[in-house]
CSV table of C-alpha atoms and ligand atoms in Angstrom, one decimal:
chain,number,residue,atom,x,y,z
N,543,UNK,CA,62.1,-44.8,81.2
N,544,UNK,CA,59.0,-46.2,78.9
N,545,UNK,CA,56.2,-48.1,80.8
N,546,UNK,CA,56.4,-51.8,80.2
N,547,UNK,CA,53.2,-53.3,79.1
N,548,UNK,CA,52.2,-56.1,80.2
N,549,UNK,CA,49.2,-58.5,78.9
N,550,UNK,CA,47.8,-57.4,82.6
N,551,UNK,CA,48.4,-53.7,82.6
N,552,UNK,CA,44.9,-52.3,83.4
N,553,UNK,CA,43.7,-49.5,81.6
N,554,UNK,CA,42.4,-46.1,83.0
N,555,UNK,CA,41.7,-43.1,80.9
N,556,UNK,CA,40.2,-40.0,79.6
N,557,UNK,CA,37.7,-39.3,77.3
N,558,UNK,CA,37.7,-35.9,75.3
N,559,UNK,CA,37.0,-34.0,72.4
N,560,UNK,CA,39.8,-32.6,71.1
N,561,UNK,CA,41.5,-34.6,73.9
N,562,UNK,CA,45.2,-33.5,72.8
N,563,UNK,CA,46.1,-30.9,74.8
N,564,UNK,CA,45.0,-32.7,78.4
N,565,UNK,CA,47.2,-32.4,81.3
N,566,UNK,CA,46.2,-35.5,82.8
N,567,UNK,CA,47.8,-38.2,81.2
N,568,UNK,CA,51.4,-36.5,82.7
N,569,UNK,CA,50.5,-36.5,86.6
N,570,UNK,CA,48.4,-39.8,86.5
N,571,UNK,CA,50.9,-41.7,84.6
N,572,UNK,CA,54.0,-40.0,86.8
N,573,UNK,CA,51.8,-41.2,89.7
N,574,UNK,CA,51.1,-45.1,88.6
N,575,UNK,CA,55.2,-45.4,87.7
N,576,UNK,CA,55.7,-44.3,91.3
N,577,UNK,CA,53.3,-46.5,92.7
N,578,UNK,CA,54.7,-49.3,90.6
N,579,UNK,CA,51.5,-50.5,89.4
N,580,UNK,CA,50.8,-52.2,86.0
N,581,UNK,CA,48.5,-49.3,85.0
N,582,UNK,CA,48.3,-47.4,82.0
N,583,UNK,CA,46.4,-43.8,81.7
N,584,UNK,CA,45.6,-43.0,78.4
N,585,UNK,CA,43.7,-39.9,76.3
N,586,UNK,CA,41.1,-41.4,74.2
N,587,UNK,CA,39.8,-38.6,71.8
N,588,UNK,CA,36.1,-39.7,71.3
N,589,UNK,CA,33.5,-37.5,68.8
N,590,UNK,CA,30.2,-36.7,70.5
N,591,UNK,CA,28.7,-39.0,68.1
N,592,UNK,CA,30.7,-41.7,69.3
N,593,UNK,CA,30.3,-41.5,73.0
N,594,UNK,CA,27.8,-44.3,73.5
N,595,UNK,CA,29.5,-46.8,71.3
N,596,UNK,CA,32.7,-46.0,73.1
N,597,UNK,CA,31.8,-46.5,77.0
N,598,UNK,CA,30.2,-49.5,75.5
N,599,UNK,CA,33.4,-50.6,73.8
N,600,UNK,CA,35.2,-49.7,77.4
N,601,UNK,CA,32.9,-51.7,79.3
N,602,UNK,CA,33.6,-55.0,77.3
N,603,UNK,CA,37.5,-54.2,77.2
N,604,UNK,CA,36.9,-53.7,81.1
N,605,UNK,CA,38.3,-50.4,81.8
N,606,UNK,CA,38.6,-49.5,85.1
N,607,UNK,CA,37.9,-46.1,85.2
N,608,UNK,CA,38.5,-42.5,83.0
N,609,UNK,CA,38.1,-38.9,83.4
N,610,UNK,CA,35.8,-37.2,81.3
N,611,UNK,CA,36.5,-33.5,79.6
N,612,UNK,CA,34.9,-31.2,77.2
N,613,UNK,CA,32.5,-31.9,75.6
N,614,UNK,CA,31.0,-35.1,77.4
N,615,UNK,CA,30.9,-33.9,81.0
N,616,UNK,CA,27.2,-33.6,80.8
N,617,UNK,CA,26.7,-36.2,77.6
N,618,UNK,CA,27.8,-38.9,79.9
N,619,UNK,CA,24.9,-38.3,82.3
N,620,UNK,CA,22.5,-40.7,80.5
N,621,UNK,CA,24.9,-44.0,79.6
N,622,UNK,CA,26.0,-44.2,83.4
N,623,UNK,CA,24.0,-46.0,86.0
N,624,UNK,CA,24.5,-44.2,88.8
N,625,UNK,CA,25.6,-40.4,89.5
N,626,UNK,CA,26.8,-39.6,93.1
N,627,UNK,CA,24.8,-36.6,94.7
N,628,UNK,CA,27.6,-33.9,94.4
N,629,UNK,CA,27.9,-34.8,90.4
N,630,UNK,CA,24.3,-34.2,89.9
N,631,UNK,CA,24.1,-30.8,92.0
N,632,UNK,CA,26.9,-29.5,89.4
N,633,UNK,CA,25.1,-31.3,86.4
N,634,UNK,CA,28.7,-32.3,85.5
N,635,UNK,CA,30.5,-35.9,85.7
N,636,UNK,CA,34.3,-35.7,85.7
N,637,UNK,CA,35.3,-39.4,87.0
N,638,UNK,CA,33.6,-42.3,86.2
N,639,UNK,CA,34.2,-45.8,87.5
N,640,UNK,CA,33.8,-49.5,87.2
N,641,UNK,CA,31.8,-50.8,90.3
N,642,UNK,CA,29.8,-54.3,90.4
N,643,UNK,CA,30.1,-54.2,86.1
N,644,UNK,CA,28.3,-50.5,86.4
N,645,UNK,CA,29.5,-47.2,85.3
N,646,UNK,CA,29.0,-44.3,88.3
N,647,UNK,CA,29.7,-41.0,87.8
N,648,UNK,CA,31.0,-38.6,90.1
N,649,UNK,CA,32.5,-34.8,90.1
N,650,UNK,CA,36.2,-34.4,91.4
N,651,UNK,CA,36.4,-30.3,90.5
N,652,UNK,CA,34.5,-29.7,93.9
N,653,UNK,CA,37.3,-31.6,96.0
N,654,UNK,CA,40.0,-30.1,93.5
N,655,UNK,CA,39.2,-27.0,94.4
N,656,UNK,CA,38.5,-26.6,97.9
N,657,UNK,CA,41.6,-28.9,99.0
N,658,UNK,CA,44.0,-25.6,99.5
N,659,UNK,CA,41.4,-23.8,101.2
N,660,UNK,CA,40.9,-26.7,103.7
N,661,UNK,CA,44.6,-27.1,103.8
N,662,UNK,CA,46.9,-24.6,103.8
N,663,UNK,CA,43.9,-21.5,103.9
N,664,UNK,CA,41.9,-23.5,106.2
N,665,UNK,CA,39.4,-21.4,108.6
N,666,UNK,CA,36.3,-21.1,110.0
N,667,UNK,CA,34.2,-19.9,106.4
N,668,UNK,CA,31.0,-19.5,107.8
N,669,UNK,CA,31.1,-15.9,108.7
N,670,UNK,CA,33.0,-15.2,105.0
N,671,UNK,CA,31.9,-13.8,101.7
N,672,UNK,CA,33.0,-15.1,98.4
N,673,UNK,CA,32.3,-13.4,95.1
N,674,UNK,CA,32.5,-15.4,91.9
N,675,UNK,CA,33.7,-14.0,88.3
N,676,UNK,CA,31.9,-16.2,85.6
N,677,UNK,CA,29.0,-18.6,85.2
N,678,UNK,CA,30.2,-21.1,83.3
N,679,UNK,CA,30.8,-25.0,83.7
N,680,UNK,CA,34.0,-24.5,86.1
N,681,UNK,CA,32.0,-21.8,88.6
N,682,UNK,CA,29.1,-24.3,89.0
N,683,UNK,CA,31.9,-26.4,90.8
N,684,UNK,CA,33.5,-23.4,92.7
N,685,UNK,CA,29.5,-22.5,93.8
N,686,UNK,CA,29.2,-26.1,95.2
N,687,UNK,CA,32.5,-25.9,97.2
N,688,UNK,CA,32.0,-22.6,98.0
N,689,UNK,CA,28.8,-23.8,100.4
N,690,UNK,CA,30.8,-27.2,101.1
N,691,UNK,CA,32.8,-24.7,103.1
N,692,UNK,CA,30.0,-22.8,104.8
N,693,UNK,CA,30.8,-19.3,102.8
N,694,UNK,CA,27.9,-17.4,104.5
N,695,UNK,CA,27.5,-15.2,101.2
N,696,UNK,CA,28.3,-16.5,97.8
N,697,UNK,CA,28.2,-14.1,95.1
N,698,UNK,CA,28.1,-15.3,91.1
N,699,UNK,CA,29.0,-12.1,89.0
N,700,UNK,CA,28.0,-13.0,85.1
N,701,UNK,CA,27.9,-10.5,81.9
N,702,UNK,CA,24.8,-11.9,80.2
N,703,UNK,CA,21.9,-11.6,82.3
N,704,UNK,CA,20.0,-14.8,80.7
N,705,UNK,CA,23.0,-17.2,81.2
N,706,UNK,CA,23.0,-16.1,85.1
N,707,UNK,CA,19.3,-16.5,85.8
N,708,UNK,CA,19.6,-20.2,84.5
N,709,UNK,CA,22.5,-20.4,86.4
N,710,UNK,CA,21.0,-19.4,89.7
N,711,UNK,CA,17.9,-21.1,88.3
N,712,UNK,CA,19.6,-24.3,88.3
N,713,UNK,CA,19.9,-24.4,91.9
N,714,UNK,CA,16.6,-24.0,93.0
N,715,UNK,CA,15.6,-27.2,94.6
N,716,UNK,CA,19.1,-27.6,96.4
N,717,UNK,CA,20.2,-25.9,99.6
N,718,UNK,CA,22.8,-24.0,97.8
N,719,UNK,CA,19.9,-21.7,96.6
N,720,UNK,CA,19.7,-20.4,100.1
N,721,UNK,CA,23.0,-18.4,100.0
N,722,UNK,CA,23.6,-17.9,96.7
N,723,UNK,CA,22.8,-14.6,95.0
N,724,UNK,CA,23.3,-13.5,91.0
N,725,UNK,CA,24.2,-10.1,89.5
N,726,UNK,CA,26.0,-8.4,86.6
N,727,UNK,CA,29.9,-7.6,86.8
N,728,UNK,CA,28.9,-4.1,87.6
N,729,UNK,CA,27.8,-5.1,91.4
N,730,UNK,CA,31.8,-5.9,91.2
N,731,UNK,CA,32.8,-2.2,93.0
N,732,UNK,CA,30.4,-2.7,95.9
N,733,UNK,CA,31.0,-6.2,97.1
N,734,UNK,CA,34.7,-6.2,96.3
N,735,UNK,CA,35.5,-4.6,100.2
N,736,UNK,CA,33.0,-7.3,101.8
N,737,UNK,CA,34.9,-9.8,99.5
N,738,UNK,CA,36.7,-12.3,101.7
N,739,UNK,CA,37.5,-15.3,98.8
N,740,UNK,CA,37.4,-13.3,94.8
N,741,UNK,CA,37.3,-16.2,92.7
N,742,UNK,CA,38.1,-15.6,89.2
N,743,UNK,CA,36.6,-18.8,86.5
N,744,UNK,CA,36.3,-17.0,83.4
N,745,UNK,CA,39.7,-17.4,80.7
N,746,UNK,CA,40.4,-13.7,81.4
N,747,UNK,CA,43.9,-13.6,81.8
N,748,UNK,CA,44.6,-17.1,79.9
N,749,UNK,CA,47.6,-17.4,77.8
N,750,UNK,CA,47.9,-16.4,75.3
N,751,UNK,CA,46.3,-13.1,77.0
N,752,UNK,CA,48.4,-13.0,79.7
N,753,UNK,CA,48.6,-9.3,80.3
N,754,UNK,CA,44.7,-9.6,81.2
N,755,UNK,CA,43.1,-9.4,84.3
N,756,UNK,CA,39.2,-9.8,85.1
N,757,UNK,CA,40.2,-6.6,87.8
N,758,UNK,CA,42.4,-3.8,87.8
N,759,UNK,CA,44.5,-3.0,90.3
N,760,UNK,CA,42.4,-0.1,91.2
N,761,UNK,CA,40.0,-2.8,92.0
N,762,UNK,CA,41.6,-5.2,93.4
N,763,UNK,CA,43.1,-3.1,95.8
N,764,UNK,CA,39.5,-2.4,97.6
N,765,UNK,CA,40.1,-5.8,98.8
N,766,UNK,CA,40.1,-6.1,102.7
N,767,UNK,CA,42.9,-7.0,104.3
N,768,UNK,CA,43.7,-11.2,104.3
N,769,UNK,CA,41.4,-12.0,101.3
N,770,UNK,CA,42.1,-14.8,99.1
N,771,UNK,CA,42.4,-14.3,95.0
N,772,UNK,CA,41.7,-17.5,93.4
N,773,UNK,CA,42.0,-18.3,89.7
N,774,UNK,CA,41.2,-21.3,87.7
N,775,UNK,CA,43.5,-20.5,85.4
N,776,UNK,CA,46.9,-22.6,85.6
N,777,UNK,CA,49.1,-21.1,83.0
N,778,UNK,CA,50.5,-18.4,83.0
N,779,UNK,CA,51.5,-18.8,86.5
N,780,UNK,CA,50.9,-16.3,88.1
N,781,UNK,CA,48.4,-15.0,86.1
N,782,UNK,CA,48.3,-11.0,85.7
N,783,UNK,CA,45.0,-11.1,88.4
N,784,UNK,CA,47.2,-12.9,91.2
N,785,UNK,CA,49.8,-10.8,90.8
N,786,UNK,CA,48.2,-7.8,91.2
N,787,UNK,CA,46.6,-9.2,94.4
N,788,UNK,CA,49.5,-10.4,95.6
N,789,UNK,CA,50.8,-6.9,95.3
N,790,UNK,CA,47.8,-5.4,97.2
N,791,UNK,CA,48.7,-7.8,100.3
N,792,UNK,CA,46.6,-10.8,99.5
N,793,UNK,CA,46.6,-14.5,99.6
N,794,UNK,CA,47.2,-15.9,95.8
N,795,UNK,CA,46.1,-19.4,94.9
N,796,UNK,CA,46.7,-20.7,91.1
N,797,UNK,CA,44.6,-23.0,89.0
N,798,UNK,CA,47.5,-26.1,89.5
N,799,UNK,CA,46.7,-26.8,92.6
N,800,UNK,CA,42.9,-27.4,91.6
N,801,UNK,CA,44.1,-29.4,88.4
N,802,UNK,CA,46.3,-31.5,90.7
N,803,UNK,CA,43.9,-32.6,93.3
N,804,UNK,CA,41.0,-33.3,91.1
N,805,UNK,CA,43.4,-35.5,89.6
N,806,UNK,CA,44.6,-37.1,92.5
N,807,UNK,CA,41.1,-37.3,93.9
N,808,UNK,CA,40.3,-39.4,90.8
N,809,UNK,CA,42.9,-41.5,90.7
N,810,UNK,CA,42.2,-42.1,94.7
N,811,UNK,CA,38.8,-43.6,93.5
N,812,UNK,CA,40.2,-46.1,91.1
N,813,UNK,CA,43.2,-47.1,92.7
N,814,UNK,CA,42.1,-47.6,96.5
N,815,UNK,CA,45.0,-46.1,98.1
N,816,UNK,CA,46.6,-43.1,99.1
N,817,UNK,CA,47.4,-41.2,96.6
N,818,UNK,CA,51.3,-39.2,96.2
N,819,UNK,CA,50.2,-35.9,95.0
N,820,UNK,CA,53.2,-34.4,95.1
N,821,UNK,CA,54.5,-36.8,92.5
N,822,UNK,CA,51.9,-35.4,89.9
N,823,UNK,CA,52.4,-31.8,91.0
N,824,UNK,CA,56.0,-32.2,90.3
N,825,UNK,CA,55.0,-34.0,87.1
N,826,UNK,CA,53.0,-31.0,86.1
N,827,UNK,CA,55.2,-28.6,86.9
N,828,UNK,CA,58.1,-30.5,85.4
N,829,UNK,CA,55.7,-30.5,82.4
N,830,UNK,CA,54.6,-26.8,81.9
N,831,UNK,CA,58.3,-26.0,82.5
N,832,UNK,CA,57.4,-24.4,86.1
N,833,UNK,CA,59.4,-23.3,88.9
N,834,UNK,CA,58.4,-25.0,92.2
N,835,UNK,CA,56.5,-23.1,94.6
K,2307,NAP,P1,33.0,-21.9,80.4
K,2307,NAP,O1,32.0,-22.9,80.8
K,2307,NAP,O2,33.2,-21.5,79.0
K,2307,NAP,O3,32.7,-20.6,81.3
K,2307,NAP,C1,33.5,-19.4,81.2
K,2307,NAP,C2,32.7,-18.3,81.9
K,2307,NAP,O4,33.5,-17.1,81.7
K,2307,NAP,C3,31.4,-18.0,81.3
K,2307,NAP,O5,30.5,-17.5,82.3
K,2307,NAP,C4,31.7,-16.8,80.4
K,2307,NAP,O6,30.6,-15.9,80.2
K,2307,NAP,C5,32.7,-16.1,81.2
K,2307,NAP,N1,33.6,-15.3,80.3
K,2307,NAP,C6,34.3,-15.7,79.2
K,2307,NAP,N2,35.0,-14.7,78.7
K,2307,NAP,C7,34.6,-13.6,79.4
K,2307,NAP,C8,35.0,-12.2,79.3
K,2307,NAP,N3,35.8,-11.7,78.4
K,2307,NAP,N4,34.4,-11.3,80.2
K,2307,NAP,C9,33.6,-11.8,81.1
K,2307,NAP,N5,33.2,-13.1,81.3
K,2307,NAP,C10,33.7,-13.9,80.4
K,2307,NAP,O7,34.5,-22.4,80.9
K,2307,NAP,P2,34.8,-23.3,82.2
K,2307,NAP,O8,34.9,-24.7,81.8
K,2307,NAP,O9,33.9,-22.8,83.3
K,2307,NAP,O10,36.3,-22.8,82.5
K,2307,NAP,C11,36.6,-21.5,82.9
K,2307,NAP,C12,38.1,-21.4,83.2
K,2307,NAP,O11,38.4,-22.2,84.3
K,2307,NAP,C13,39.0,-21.7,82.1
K,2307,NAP,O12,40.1,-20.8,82.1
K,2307,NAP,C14,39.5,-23.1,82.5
K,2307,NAP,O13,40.8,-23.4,82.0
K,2307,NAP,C15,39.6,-23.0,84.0
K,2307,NAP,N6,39.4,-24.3,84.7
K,2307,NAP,C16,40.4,-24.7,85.5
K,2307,NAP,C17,40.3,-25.9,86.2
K,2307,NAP,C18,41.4,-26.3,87.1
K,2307,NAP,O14,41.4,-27.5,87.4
K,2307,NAP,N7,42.2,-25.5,87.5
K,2307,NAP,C19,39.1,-26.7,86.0
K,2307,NAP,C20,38.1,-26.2,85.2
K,2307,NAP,C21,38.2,-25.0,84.5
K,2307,NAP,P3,29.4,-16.2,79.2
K,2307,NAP,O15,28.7,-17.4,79.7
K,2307,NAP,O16,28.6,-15.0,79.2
K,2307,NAP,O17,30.1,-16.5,77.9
């Protein structure tokens, strides 16, 4: 059935460069139908050059929030007026709202991706080791939920030596530094058995290169026994690294889940009430054409 506009539909968002290809306009838009409210999410593709005029523009059209994507998640910084503490230890803003005619900032990805490990996986963290494949935007987001948790050990494996000393860099005046430690892919063999959460944020194993894993099986099977594989990846689902884990005996979590609850955590922020994530899982997986699980 096609939304009915309304000259008081409000207008939420995201901004993006190319924007096309977002995922986020299906699950919020599934979500505001359910909820019945005269809302409309819509992708906005914005060029860099653009950006300022455009939050301007949004601003005086009063929109009430928008998600923010590649490449603006750290261009936005600088035109908001507030950033809340957990967006400026990851250096990235993914949500920004209206408040009191202001833009602030904040950074979803954290909450996106710890929710199934305080759900479903949910355990005392603070005796537990997690090792990190790629240093990239998405990681610095997996670091910061990593010691949300507790981890006791969090491990950042990278494959250019420059890129991970300003990563751990980066961290210096935060109390992440304290348990955080950065080293080449080929500390991978030693720490895999002390590894009790392998989190995989590099696009190894993305489709179209879906027969990829960032381990082998070899590998992965020097896991200990109840260790959780994590990937950021959403499609393929499974990808070929969680299901050669799950093979091995472990605990397989996929990217959806991640993309699902940063959503929902967003939309949470806008909106003011409880959010039904399942609707925008199910819209998602409707979407990709994915089975239920
Ligand atoms: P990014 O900033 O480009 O970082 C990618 C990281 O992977 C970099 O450290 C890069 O190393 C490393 N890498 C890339 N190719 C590699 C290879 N062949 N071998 C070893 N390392 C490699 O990207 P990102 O934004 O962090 O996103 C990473 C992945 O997470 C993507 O697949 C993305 O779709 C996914 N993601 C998922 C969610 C979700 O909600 N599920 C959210 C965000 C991201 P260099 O720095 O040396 O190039």
């Amino acid at each position: 059935m096609t939304k009915l506009i309304t000259g008081k539909t409000k207008l939420l968002g995201v901004i993006g460069y190319p924007v096309e290809h977002s995922l986020s306009p299906v699950m919020h838009n599934a979500a505001i139908a359910h909820l019945g409210l005269d809302y409309v999410y819509l992708p906005f593709p914005i060029a860099p050059e653009n950006l300022e005029i455009a939050i301007a523009g949004f601003a005086a059209i009063d929109v009430v929030g928008f998600n923010v994507t590649i490449p603006h998640k750290q261009a936005i910084v600088p035109l908001l007026s507030e950033i809340t503490p957990i967006a400026q230890a990851i250096g990235a803003v993914n949500t920004v709202s209206r408040q009191n005619n202001q833009w602030v900032g904040t950074n979803t990805d954290i909450e996106g991706f710890i929710a199934p490990l305080q759900t479903t996986y949910n355990q005392d963290w603070s005796q537990k080791v997690a090792v990190i494949l790629g240093n990239g935007g998405a990681a610095r987001a997996v670091v910061a939920g990593c010691h949300q948790l507790g981890f006791a050990k969090i491990y950042v494996l990278g494959r250019n030596e420059q890129k991970l000393q300003a990563f751990c860099d980066s961290w210096n005046n935060s109390s992440i530094d304290e348990n955080l430690q950065v080293g080449t892919w080929h500390e991978l063999a030693k720490l895999i058995p002390q590894t009790d959460l392998l989190v995989n944020t590099t696009p190894i194993g993305m489709y179209p290169k879906v027969d990829e894993s960032p381990l082998s099986a070899a590998e992965i099977a020097q896991l200990p026994q109840g260790a959780i594989a994590y990937d950021l990846i959403y499609i393929p689902k499974p990808t070929q690294f969680l299901q050669l884990a799950e093979k091995q005996g472990a605990i397989a979590i996929n990217g959806l889940e991640m993309l699902v609850q940063q959503g929902a955590a967003a939309l949470k922020i806008w909106l003011q009430q409880e959010i039904p994530v399942e609707v925008m899982r199910q819209a998602l997986q409707n979407h990709l054409g994915l089975k239920n699980s």
